[in-house]
């Protein structure tokens, strides 16, 4: 993954509350078997409306999205994060995020910045005509007008994002501990006792 | 060991910690991993690109469900029929290829045990009490109904579990939803969970794992518990749990993948210790009076937009929160509903009985009991009953339920997610309403422009009979 440092540029002042993952990427886009190209389907229903802000040339290529409360609620589809990444979004600012979405965003190098409603309201206003800066190192969002909003981030996530670390690689370094856990006494039921019922090979009915 | 009283969630969590990091995040061991065709291809692709193997293939179980058609899958000569949609066919082919390449147990679309992951997992005895269960699907919370700590994960996490059999997680806060008293006659688990979501809101459980407590749950069937926990995610929670008890153990014993013999006895001894200790503290607590729960339906496009069937479509201005007012107004415009309309005046053109929330044998029995000797109303153009798995389908057919459904004008289908989400051929036409036993009434969920009203199987059957949202209790009395 690419290391994340400072994200600077236009921010799309979308602002809507409870934007669920079906809105971020509708279900019919979930049929792909790769991760690329989902930007085309991002916010499809919102973008069907003429004059929508997402297609406003003013915000073309904007690396930041500003949204309302509970962003990314609904299904666990990681396609929502892939779609945003494919659009070029590197940070989303909102008063709150669904847990699953922020986890998925993090794993795809997208920074989710939770700020109080007043701060988000102010940023929505500024973003209409001016750039916004999200700085991971100092954990702040700033504007050209001396606004400075501090945000919290889990130190582990910060470390991984700023170093561009692959989480699986990190975990595989703990293989010995995982092996020791697996060999621990007292969990004889861990291994399933049989294969699933009536399953034939190659799709035939057994 | 800690002598501090612990909640059920804490006990399961503590029993799975491989490593505790300085910042409190834990490397958590994952006992059971369910995989379906939609959220897994990119995870297998990731493994292949990085040259990684699956650590414990036997702890994963794969089954396609989201975009399999629910029409016949085998031709007259017993060979699999082709899947018309090329993208669906490609995802199914990818799952077949990936499970073979990585040695993962697989129930193909044409096998009798195929079904929706969240129906198949408990049914096969693959999901177990006290186990950590994950799946690339938010309704994994369902497995909490048998006392598993179960939650949805994204595709990167699917890849992480495949490669390491662990997840790196921060603990959740705990929330108790305590239901006091008893449900009235004719009130089901679905009515209760819709009512609960209406009370706590779709963000009410964010950051929390909910434990449902109270006599209602102790007396509830396993199917009902799975329904309740299934929709925890609609209340924003990461997972839902109900303490496993003798009802669950009896239900699980002898299932194909469940432990047997000494392993079963050892498991049972541990499972019996899993209840929340007296005096354990929850971070948040909500008390619900069971007597207040009516047959419940949704009127809007968020699962929190609920009302008892005796109620009316609300006036958006009646909400205190301006954001909620705007959301409700938008919902009503999408749903084509005027404030003040009695809910029982709302006509439906479609009825869907199915989904991982309500497609188990008990759900089909409840719907069939209402449909027996009746037929769907003329205004109902499309009514389908979709069993949650091939085994549920067989059981229902052995009980003659399929004949009740078809006599009432329902189509009797093959198992799958079906009209729960618009990914396979089963869709609700734009502008039409659907009385649906699924879990999400989001905009476009059942098809572009489709209008969903969530409810229980008995209520959906009642809507089919009368052609409008109906208090099923009136039909039960007659
Ligand atoms: S039935 Fe619906 S909610 Fe359940 S797994 Fe399938 S698509 Fe998801």
XYZ file of C-alpha atoms in Angstrom, chain A residues 1-176:
176
model
C 0.000 0.000 0.000
C 1.094 3.573 -0.638
C 2.106 5.423 2.540
C -0.321 8.211 3.513
C 1.104 11.579 4.624
C -0.651 14.838 3.766
C -3.806 14.911 1.676
C -4.355 18.318 0.214
C -6.844 19.555 -2.340
C -10.478 20.086 -3.058
C -12.988 18.337 -0.832
C -16.419 17.386 -2.171
C -18.943 18.925 0.275
C -21.505 16.147 -0.044
C -22.795 16.375 3.520
C -25.644 13.796 3.480
C -26.344 11.718 6.599
C -26.519 7.921 6.754
C -24.973 7.384 3.329
C -25.139 3.614 3.233
C -22.956 1.314 1.207
C -25.804 0.625 -1.230
C -25.662 4.319 -2.137
C -21.858 4.377 -2.246
C -21.818 1.400 -4.603
C -25.137 -0.211 -5.626
C -25.398 -3.998 -5.439
C -25.290 -4.608 -9.165
C -21.679 -3.365 -9.184
C -20.692 -6.136 -6.788
C -20.431 -8.725 -9.477
C -16.829 -8.040 -10.347
C -14.021 -10.380 -9.427
C -11.288 -7.714 -9.352
C -10.823 -4.528 -7.308
C -10.414 -1.960 -10.084
C -12.839 0.156 -12.043
C -15.573 0.582 -9.434
C -15.326 4.372 -9.474
C -17.738 4.340 -12.408
C -20.491 2.958 -10.168
C -19.744 5.077 -7.109
C -22.795 7.044 -5.902
C -24.625 5.996 -9.059
C -28.091 6.983 -7.821
C -26.923 10.395 -6.581
C -25.062 11.000 -9.817
C -28.149 10.190 -11.860
C -29.477 13.581 -10.756
C -28.470 16.345 -13.173
C -26.240 18.985 -11.616
C -25.159 16.714 -8.769
C -22.153 17.846 -6.807
C -20.139 14.661 -7.387
C -19.882 15.364 -11.109
C -19.372 19.113 -10.699
C -16.172 19.901 -12.655
C -15.203 22.169 -9.764
C -14.418 19.038 -7.709
C -12.959 16.868 -10.463
C -10.187 14.732 -8.995
C -10.875 15.915 -5.428
C -9.000 13.651 -2.973
C -11.320 14.369 -0.019
C -15.016 13.753 0.591
C -17.019 15.437 3.356
C -20.184 13.641 4.452
C -22.768 13.536 7.244
C -23.226 11.297 10.235
C -22.945 7.487 10.050
C -21.134 7.351 6.708
C -20.821 3.867 5.215
C -23.571 2.209 7.234
C -25.297 -0.860 5.874
C -23.611 -3.796 4.202
C -20.016 -4.831 4.786
C -19.089 -4.666 1.110
C -15.495 -3.570 0.744
C -16.437 -2.502 -2.775
C -17.519 0.774 -1.145
C -13.902 1.480 -0.197
C -12.585 0.249 -3.553
C -15.078 2.495 -5.360
C -13.964 5.541 -3.366
C -10.293 4.664 -3.897
C -10.953 4.255 -7.613
C -12.538 7.742 -7.630
C -9.308 9.045 -6.140
C -10.684 9.695 -2.647
C -7.883 9.439 -0.067
C -9.759 10.788 2.966
C -13.388 10.989 4.080
C -14.418 13.495 6.756
C -17.690 12.957 8.642
C -19.107 13.242 12.181
C -19.150 9.433 12.421
C -18.570 6.287 10.384
C -19.889 2.768 10.483
C -17.352 0.432 12.084
C -17.084 -1.931 9.148
C -16.680 0.850 6.633
C -13.870 2.563 8.521
C -12.060 -0.772 8.824
C -12.416 -1.393 5.106
C -11.345 2.148 4.268
C -8.244 1.814 6.429
C -7.247 -1.450 4.769
C -7.379 0.285 1.424
C -5.334 3.251 2.529
C -8.294 5.627 2.883
C -8.202 7.801 5.978
C -11.525 8.271 7.788
C -11.561 11.457 9.836
C -14.282 11.798 12.456
C -14.854 15.397 13.592
C -17.607 17.042 15.647
C -20.659 18.188 13.685
C -19.743 21.910 14.033
C -16.310 21.272 12.531
C -17.816 19.277 9.681
C -20.369 22.028 9.060
C -17.570 24.596 8.879
C -15.571 22.421 6.478
C -18.630 21.881 4.278
C -18.861 25.658 3.984
C -15.173 26.250 3.274
C -14.907 23.351 0.834
C -17.394 24.921 -1.530
C -14.713 27.268 -2.825
C -11.450 26.385 -1.143
C -9.072 23.474 -0.621
C -8.769 21.535 2.620
C -5.707 19.820 4.074
C -5.745 16.578 6.056
C -2.436 15.873 7.748
C -1.971 12.426 9.210
C 1.222 13.173 11.106
C -0.173 16.092 13.111
C -3.715 14.592 13.033
C -5.292 17.830 11.916
C -7.606 19.168 9.263
C -6.829 22.719 8.243
C -8.214 25.303 5.814
C -6.740 28.429 4.261
C -8.646 30.401 6.958
C -6.783 29.347 10.091
C -9.318 26.611 10.871
C -7.558 23.780 12.628
C -9.456 20.690 13.738
C -7.648 17.898 15.540
C -8.821 14.327 15.000
C -8.131 11.082 16.802
C -6.766 7.970 15.150
C -5.835 4.586 16.497
C -1.999 4.593 16.815
C -1.698 1.217 15.081
C -3.746 2.405 12.127
C -1.732 5.596 11.975
C 1.492 3.613 11.941
C 0.270 1.270 9.184
C -1.136 4.102 7.057
C 1.942 6.291 7.326
C 4.304 3.380 6.610
C 2.042 1.823 3.962
C 2.212 -1.519 5.778
C 0.433 -4.664 4.640
C -1.557 -6.053 7.563
C -1.314 -9.705 6.545
C 2.465 -9.490 6.377
C 2.477 -7.981 9.878
C 0.291 -10.772 11.241
C 2.301 -13.536 9.589
C 5.198 -12.361 11.756
C 3.122 -13.750 14.666
C 2.816 -17.227 13.124
C 4.530 -18.877 16.084
